[in-house]
Short mmCIF file of C-alpha atoms in Angstrom, two decimals:
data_model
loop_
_atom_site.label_atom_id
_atom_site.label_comp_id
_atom_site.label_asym_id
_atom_site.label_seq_id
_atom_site.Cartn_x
_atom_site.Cartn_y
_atom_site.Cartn_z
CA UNK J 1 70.85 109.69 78.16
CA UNK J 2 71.41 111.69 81.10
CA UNK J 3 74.64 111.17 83.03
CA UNK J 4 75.07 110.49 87.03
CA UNK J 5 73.74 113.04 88.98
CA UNK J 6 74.41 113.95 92.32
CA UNK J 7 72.77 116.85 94.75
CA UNK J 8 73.35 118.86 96.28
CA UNK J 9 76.03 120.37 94.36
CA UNK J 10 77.49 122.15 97.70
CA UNK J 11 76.60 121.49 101.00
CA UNK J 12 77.79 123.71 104.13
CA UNK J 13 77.56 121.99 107.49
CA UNK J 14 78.33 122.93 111.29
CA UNK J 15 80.82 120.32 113.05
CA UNK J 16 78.16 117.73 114.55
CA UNK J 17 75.72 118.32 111.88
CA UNK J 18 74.66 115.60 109.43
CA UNK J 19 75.58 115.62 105.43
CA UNK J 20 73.79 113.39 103.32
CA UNK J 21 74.35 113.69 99.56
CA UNK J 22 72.57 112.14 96.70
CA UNK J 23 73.36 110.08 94.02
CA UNK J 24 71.42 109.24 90.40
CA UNK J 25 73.32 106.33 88.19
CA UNK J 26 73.28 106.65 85.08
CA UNK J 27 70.29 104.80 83.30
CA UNK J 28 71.08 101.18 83.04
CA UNK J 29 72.95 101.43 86.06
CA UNK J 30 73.02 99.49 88.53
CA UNK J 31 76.32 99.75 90.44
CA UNK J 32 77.32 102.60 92.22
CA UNK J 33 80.67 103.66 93.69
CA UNK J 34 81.88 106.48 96.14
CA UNK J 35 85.05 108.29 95.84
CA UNK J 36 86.61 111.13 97.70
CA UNK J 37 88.92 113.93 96.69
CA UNK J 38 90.61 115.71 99.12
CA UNK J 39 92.43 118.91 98.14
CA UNK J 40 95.39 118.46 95.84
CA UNK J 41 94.95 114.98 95.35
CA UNK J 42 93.23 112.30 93.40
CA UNK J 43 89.94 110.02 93.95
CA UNK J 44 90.13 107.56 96.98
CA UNK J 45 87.70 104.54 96.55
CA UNK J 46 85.13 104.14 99.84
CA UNK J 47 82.51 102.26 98.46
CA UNK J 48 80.18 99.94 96.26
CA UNK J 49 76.83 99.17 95.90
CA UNK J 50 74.44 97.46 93.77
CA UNK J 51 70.73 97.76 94.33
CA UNK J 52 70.40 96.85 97.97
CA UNK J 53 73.41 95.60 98.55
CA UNK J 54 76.85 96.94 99.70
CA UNK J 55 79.66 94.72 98.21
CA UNK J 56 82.46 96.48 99.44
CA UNK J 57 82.84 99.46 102.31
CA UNK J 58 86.71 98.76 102.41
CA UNK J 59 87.57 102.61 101.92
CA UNK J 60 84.87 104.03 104.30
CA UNK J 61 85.95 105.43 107.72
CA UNK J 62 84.08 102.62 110.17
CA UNK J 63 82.44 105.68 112.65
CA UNK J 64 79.64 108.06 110.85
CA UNK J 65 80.30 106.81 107.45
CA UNK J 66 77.10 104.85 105.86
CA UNK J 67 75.82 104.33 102.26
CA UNK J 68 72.84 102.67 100.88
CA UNK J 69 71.62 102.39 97.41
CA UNK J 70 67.68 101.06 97.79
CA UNK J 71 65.56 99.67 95.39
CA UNK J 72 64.02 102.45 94.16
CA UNK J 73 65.91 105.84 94.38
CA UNK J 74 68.92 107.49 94.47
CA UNK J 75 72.25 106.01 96.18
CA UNK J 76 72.64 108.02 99.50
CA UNK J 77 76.22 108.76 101.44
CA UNK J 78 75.44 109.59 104.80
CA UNK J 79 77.83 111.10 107.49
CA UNK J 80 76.89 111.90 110.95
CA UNK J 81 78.07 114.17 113.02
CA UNK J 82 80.49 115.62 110.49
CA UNK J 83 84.27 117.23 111.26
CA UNK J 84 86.49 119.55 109.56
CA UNK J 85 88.58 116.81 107.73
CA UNK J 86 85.17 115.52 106.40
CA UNK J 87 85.35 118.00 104.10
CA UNK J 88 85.87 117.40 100.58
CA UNK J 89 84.85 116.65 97.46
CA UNK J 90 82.65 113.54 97.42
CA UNK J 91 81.97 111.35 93.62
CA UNK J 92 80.04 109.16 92.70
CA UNK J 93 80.34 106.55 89.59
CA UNK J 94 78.70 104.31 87.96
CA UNK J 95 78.63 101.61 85.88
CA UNK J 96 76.06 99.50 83.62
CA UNK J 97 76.58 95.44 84.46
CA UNK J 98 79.41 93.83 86.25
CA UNK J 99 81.59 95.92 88.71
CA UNK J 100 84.71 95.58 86.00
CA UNK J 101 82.90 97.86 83.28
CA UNK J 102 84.47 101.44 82.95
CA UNK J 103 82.76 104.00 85.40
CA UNK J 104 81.38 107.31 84.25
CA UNK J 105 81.49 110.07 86.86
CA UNK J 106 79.22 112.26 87.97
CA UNK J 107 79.89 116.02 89.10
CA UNK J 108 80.42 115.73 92.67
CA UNK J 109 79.15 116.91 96.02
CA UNK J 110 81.66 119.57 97.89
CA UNK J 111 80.68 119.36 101.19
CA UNK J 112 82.61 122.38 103.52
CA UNK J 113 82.54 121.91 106.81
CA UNK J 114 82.40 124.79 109.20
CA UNK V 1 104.06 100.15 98.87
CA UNK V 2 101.47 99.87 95.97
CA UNK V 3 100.49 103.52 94.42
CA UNK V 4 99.36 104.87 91.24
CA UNK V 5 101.65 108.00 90.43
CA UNK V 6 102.39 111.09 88.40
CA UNK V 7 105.84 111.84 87.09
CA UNK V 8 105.38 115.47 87.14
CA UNK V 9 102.89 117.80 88.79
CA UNK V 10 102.37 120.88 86.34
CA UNK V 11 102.43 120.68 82.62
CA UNK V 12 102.61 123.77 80.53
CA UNK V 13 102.07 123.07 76.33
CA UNK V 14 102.28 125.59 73.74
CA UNK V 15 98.94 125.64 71.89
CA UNK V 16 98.79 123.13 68.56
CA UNK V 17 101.89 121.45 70.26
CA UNK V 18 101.53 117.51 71.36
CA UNK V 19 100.97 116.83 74.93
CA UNK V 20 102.67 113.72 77.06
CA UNK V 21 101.64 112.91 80.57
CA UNK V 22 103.32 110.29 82.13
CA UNK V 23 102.30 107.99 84.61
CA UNK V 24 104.47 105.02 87.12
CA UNK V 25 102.42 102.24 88.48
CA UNK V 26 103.84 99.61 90.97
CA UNK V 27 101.31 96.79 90.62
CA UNK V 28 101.93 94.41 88.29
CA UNK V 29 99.09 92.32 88.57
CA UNK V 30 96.31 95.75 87.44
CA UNK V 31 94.81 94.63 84.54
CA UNK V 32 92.83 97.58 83.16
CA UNK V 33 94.14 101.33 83.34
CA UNK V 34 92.30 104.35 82.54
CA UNK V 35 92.78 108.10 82.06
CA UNK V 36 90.54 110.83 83.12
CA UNK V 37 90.23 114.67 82.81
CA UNK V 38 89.07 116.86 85.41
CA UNK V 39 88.34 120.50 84.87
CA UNK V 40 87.46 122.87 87.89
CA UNK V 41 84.24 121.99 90.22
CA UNK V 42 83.67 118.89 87.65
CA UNK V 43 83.73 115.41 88.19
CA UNK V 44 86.36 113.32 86.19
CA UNK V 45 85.49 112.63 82.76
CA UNK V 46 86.60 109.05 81.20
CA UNK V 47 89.22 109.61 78.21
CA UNK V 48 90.59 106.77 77.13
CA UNK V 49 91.10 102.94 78.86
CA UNK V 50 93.80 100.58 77.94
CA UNK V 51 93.96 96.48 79.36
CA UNK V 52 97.06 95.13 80.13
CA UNK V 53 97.10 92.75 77.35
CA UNK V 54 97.29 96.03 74.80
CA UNK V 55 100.13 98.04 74.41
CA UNK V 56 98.50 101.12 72.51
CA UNK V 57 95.36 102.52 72.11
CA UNK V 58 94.42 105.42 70.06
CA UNK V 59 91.06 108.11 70.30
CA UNK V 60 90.21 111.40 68.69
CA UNK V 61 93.32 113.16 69.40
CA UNK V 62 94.76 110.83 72.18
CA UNK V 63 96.77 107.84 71.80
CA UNK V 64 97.52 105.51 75.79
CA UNK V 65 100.77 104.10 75.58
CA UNK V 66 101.41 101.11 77.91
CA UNK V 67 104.81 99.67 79.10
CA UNK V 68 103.86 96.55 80.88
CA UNK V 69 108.42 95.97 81.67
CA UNK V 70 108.80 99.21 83.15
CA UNK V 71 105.07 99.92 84.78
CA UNK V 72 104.41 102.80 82.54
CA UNK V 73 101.45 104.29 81.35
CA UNK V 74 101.47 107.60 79.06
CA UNK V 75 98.75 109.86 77.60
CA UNK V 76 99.52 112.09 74.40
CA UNK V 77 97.55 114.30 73.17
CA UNK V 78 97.87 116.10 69.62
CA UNK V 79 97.54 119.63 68.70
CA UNK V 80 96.55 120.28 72.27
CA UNK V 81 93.95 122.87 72.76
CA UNK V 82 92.84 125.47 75.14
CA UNK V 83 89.70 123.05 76.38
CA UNK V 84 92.57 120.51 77.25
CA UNK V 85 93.51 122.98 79.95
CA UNK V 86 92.67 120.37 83.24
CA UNK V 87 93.99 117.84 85.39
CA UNK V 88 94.73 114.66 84.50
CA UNK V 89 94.66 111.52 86.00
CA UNK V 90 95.55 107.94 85.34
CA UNK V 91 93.73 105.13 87.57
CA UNK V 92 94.65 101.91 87.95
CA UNK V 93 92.47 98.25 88.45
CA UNK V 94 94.02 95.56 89.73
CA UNK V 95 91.70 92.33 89.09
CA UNK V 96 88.40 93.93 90.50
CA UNK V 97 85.73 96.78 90.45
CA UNK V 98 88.41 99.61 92.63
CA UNK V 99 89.73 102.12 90.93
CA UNK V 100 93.42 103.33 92.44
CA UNK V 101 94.30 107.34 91.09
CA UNK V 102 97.13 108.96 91.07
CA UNK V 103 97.71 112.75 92.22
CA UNK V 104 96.91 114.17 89.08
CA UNK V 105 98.91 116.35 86.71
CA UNK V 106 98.08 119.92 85.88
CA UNK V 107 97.75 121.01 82.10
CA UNK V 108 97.87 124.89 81.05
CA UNK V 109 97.42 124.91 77.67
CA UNK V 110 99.39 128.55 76.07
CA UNK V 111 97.85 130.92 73.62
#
């Protein structure tokens, strides 16, 4: 059973630029969570999704900041027109039924921007 | 205000020796608390979970204490080893699906 996956692994972008990195639950799946981790510090929640629906964007920045996880396919995080402090380490989780089960990790997305 | 935190920063443990990583939490009403390791350019990996109704809960090699009175949470792990080098964190759930992490604390793990 393969774990989460997320691509790209790194991503370099120019300020203005858009980033848009991947995410693969787990099999069985079917909720999906964001996390960032800046430098130095630990995992800040942004957001969750089940399968077409977001439940909660609480921790996403309300400009350029948008995730989706469709029906078929990979959860996306989307920023647009991306700045220096957008860069970080970006993780998604997942988990298998109800939003309170433990969530596995995947590797992350380090997204530099120039 | 509410935060998930890390007594000390940097841990350095004599190989074969027992580890303890300690961990303050201010919210009494999280319910579920969970440690995680994460070594360089990888995501965290899940170690161990505890509820708040527990007080102790034991793995291969790692044992979660919980102190419910003083808001404590600690991690030990025996006969540490060099693949234990990594940071830790402990993350906290208070009644729902969001998981609240502390900075992290750094394990170096001596030959």
């Amino acid at each position: 059973n393969a774990g989460v996956m997320q691509n790209p692994r790194h991503l370099v972008r120019r300020r203005g630029q858009e980033a848009r990195l991947r995410c693969s639950p787990m099999k069985g799946h079917s909720h999906v969570y964001w996390y960032r981790q800046l430098p130095e510090e630990g995992l800040k929640f942004m957001v969750y999704l089940q399968k077409e629906n977001i439940i909660d964007e609480s921790g996403m920045p309300k400009e350029r900041f948008s995730a989706e996880f469709p029906k078929e396919g990979p959860s996306i995080l989307r920023i647009q027109q991306v700045v220096r402090g957008d860069s970080a380490a970006y993780f998604c989780a997942s988990s298998p039924r109800q939003g309170t089960d433990t969530q596995y990790f995947g590797p992350g997305t380090r997204l530099t921007v120039l | 205000g509410e935060s998930v935190g890390l007594h000390l920063p940097t841990l350095s443990v004599q190989e074969g020796d027992n580890s303890i990583i300690n961990c303050a939490y201010s919210n009494s009403a999280s319910d579920y608390f969970i440690w995680y390791k994460q070594e360089s350019g990888k995501g965290p990996q899940f170690i161990i979970d505890i509820r708040s109704n527990m007080d102790k809960r034991q793995g291969q090699r790692v044992t979660v204490l919980l102190n419910k009175t003083v808001k404590h949470l600690s991690l030990q792990i025996a006969a540490t080893q060099p693949g234990d080098s990594a940071v830790y964190f402990c993350a906290e759930r208070r009644n729902d699906y969001k998981l609240s992490f502390g900075a992290g604390t750094t394990v170096t793990v001596r030959a």
